[in-house]
C-alpha atoms as a printed R data frame, in Angstrom:
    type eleno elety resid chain resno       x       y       z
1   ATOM     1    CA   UNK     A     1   5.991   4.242  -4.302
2   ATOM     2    CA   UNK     A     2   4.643   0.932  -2.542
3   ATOM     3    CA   UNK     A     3   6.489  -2.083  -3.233
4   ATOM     4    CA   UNK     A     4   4.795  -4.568  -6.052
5   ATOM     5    CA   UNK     A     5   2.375  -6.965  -4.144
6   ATOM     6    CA   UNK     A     6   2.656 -10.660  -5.297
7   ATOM     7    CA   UNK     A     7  -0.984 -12.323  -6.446
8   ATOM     8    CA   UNK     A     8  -0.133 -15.608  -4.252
9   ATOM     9    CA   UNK     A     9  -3.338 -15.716  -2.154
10  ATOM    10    CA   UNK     A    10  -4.574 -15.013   1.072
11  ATOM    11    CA   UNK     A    11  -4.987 -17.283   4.073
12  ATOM    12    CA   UNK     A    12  -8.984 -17.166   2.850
13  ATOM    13    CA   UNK     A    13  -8.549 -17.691  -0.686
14  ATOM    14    CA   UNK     A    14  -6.183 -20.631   0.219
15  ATOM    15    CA   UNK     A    15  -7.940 -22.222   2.877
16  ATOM    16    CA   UNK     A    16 -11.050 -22.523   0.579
17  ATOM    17    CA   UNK     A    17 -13.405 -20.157   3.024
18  ATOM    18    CA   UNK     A    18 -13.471 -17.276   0.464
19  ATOM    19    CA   UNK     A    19 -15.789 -17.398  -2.492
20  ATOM    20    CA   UNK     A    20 -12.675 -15.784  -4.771
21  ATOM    21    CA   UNK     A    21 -10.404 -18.615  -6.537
22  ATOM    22    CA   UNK     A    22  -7.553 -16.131  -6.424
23  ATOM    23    CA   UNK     A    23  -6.737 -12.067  -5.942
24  ATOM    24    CA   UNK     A    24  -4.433 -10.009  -7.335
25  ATOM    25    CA   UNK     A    25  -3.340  -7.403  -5.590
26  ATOM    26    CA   UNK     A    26  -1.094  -4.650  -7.462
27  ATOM    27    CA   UNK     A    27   0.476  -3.056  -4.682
28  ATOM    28    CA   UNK     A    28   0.389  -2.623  -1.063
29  ATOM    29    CA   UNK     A    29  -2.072   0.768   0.028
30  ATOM    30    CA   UNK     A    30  -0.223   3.275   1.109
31  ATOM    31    CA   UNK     A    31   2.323   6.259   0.263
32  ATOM    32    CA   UNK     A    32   1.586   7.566  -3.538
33  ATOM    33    CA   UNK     A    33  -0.668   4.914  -4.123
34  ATOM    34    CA   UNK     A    34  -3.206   5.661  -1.350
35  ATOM    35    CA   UNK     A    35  -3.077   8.985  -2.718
36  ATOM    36    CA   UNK     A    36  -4.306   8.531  -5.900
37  ATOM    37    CA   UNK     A    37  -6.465   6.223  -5.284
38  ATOM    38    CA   UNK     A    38  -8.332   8.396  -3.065
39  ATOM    39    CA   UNK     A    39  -8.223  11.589  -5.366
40  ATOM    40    CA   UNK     A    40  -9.249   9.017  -8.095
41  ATOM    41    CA   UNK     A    41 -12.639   8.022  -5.585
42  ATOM    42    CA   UNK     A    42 -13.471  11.663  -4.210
43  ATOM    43    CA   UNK     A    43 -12.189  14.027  -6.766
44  ATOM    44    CA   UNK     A    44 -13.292  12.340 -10.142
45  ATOM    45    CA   UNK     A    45  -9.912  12.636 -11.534
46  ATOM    46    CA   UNK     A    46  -9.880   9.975 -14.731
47  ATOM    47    CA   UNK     A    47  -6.004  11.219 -15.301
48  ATOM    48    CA   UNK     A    48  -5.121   9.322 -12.426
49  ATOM    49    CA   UNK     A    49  -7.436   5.949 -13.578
50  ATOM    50    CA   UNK     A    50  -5.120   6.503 -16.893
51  ATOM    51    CA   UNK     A    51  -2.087   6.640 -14.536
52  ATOM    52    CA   UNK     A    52  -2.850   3.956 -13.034
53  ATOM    53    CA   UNK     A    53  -3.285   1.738 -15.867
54  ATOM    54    CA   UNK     A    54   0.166   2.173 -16.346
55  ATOM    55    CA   UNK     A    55   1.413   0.881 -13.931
56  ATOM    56    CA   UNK     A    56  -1.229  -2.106 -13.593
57  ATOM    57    CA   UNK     A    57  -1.849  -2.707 -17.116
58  ATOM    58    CA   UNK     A    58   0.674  -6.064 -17.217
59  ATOM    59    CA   UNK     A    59  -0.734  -7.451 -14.086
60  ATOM    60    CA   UNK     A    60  -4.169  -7.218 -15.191
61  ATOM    61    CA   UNK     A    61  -3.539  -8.557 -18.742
62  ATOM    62    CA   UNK     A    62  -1.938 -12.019 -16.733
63  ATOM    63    CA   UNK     A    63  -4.848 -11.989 -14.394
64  ATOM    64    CA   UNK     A    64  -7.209 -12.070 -17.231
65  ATOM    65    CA   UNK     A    65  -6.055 -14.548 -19.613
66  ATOM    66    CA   UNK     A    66  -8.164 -17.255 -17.444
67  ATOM    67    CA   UNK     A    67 -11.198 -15.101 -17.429
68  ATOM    68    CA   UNK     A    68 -14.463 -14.476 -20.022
69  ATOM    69    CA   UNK     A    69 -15.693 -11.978 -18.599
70  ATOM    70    CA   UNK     A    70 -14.693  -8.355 -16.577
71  ATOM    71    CA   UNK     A    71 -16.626  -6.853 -14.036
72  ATOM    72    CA   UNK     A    72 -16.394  -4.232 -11.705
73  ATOM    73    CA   UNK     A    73 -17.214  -3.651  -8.608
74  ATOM    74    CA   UNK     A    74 -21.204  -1.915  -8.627
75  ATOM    75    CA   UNK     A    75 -21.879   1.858  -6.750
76  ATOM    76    CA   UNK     A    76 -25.705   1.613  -5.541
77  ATOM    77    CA   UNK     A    77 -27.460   4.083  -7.847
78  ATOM    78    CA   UNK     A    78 -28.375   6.401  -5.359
79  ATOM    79    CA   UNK     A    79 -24.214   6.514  -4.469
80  ATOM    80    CA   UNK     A    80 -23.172   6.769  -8.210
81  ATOM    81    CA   UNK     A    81 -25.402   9.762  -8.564
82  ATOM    82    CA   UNK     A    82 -24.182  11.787  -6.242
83  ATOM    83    CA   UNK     A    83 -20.549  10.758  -6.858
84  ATOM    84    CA   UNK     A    84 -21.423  10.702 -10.534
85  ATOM    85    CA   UNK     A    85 -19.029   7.931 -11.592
86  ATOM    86    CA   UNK     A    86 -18.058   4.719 -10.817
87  ATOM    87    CA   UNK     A    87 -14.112   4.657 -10.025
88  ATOM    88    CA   UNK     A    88 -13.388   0.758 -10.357
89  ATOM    89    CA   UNK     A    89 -15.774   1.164 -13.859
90  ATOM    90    CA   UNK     A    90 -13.080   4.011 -14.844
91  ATOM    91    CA   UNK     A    91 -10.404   1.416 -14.053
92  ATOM    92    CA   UNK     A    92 -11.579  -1.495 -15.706
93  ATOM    93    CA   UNK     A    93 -12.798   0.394 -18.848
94  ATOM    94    CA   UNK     A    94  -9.390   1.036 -20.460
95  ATOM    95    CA   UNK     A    95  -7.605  -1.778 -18.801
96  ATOM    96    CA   UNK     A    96 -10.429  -4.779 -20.505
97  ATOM    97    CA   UNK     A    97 -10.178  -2.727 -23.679
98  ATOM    98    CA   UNK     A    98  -6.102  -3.122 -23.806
99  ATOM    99    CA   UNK     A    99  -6.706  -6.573 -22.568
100 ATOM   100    CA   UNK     A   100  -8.988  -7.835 -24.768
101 ATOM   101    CA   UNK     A   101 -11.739  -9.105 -22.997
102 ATOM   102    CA   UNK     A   102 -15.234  -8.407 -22.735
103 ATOM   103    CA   UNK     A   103 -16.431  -6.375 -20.199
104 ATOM   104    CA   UNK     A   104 -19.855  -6.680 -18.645
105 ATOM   105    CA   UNK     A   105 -21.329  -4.092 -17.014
106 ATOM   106    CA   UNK     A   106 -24.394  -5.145 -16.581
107 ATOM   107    CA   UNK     A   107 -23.940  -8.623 -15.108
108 ATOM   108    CA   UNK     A   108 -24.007  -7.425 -11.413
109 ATOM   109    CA   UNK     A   109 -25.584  -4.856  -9.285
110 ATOM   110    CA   UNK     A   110 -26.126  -3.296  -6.046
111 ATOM   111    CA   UNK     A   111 -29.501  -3.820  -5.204
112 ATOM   112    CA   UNK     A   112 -29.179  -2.507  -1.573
113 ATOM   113    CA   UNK     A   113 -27.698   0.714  -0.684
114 ATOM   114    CA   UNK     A   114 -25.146   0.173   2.194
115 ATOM   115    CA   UNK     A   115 -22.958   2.223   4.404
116 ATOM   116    CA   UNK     A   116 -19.841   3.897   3.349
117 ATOM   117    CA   UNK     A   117 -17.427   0.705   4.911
118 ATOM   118    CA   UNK     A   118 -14.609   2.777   5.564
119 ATOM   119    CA   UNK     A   119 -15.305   3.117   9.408
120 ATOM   120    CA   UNK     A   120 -16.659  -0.656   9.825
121 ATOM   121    CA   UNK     A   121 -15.231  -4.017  11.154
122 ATOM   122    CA   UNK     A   122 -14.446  -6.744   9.268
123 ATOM   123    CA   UNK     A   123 -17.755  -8.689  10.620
124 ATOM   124    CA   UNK     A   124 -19.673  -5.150   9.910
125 ATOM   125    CA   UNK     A   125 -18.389  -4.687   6.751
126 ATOM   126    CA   UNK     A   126 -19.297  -8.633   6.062
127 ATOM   127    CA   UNK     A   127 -23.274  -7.853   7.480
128 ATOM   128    CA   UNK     A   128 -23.168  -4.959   5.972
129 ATOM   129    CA   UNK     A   129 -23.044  -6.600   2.282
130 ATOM   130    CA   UNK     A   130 -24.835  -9.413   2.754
131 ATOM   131    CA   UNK     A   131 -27.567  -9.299   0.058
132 ATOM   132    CA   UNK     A   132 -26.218  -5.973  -1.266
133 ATOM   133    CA   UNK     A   133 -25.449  -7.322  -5.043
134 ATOM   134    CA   UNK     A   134 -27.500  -9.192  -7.382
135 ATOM   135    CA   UNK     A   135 -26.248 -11.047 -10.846
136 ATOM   136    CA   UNK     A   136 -28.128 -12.042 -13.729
137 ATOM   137    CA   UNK     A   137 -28.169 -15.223 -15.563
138 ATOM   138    CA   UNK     A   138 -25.866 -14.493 -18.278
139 ATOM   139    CA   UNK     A   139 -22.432 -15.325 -16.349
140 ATOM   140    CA   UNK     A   140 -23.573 -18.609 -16.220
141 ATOM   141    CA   UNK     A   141 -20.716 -20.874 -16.519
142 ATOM   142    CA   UNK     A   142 -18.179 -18.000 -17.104
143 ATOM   143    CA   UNK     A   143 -14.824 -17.198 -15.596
144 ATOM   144    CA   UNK     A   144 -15.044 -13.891 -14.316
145 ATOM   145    CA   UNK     A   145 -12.383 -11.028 -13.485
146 ATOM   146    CA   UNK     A   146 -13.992  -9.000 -10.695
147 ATOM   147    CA   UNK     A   147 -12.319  -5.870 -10.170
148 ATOM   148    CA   UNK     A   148 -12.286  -2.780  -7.358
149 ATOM   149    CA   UNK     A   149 -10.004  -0.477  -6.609
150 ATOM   150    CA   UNK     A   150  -8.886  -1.462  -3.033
151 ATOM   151    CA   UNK     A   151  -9.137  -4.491  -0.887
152 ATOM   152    CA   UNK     A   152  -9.417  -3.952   2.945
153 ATOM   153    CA   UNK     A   153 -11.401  -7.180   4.385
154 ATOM   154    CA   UNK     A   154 -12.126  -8.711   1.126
155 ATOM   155    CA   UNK     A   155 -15.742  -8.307   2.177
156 ATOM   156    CA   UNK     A   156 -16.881  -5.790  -0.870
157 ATOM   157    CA   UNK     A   157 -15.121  -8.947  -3.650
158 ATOM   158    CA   UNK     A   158 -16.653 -11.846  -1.537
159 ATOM   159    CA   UNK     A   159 -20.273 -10.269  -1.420
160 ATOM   160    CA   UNK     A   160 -20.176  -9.646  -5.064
161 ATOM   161    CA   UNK     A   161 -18.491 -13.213  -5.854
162 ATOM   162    CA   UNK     A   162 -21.221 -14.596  -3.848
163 ATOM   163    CA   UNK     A   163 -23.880 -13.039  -6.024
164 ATOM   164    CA   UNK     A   164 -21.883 -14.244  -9.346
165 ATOM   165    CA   UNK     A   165 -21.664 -17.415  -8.359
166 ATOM   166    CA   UNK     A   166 -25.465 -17.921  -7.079
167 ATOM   167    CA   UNK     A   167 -26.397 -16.633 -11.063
168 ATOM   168    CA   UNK     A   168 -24.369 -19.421 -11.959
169 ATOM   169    CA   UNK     A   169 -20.665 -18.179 -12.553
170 ATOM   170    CA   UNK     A   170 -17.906 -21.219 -13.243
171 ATOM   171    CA   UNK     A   171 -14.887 -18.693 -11.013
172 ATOM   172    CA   UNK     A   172 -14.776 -15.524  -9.878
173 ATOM   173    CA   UNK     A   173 -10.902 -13.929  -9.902
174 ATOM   174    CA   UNK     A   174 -10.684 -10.829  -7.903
175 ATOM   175    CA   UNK     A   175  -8.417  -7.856  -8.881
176 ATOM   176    CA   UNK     A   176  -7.608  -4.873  -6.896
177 ATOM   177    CA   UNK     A   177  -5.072  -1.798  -7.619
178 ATOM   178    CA   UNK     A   178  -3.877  -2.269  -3.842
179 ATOM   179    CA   UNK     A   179  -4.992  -4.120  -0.179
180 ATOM   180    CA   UNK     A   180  -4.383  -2.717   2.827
181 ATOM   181    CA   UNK     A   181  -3.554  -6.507   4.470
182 ATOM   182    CA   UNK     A   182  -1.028  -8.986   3.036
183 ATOM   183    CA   UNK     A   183  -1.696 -12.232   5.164
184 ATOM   184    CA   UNK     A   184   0.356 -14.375   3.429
């Protein structure tokens, strides 16, 4: 299994240039991990989001305890209809519940569908989101968890922090099972 990933932030986070006042990042991507993440995406298998918790359930609960709100990561509609679920939704779910905190599904959506990002840059990933989500009015002033399953870029968190913190949101805490880069 990956080694534990520490939440100290990335260069982006730290320098100020990312929208996200921190990220926690469970483990590295790879080996078992990458695994069931991606049988957890592609094969709708909820015993692994139950797994998972597990093993990211303590993390999670620290990562919270500055937060108001939870919120995970929106599929387009067109996307979570033919996938028929939303994996970082079957994440979150059980993990806010055990938590204790609130989650909000509602708060933010994809307004735009977009590419799969798996085969983009880092800049096409960036254009690629840009104007993709859309919050309402209710996070205003609230400390938000915002949570996805992986982190490549950052670009999926940043585009949806961005559209959190335009409806008003005090913070916006990312939280991702794993990343595939550790910059620092």
């Amino acid at each position: 299994m990956p080694a534990n990933v520490t939440s100290t932030n990335c260069i982006a986070c730290a320098s100020g240039r990312s929208p996200l006042t921190s990220c926690t990042a469970c483990f590295e991507y790879g080996g078992q991990i990458a695994v069931a993440l991606r049988r957890l995406k592609f094969s709708g298998r909820n015993d692994i989001a139950k797994s998972l918790r597990c093993l990211v359930q303590e993390r999670f609960n620290m990562a919270s305890r500055q937060c108001d709100l939870a919120v995970a990561i929106p599929l387009h509609r067109v996307r979570l209809r033919k996938r028929g679920f939303n994996q970082a939704q079957r994440l979150l779910a059980p993990l806010a519940a055990s938590a204790g905190i609130p989650e909000a599904r509602s708060r933010l959506w994809r307004v735009r569908e977009t590419p799969a990002q798996s085969r983009l840059s880092r800049a096409q990933r960036r254009a690629n989101l840009q104007g993709a989500f859309q919050a309402d009015g209710k996070v205003q002033g609230k400390r938000i968890l915002l949570l996805d399953d992986i982190r490549t870029t950052g670009a999926t968190l940043e585009a949806g922090a961005r559209a959190l913190l335009r409806a008003g949101a005090r913070e916006i805490h990312g939280f991702v099972v794993a990343r595939t880069e550790w910059e620092g």
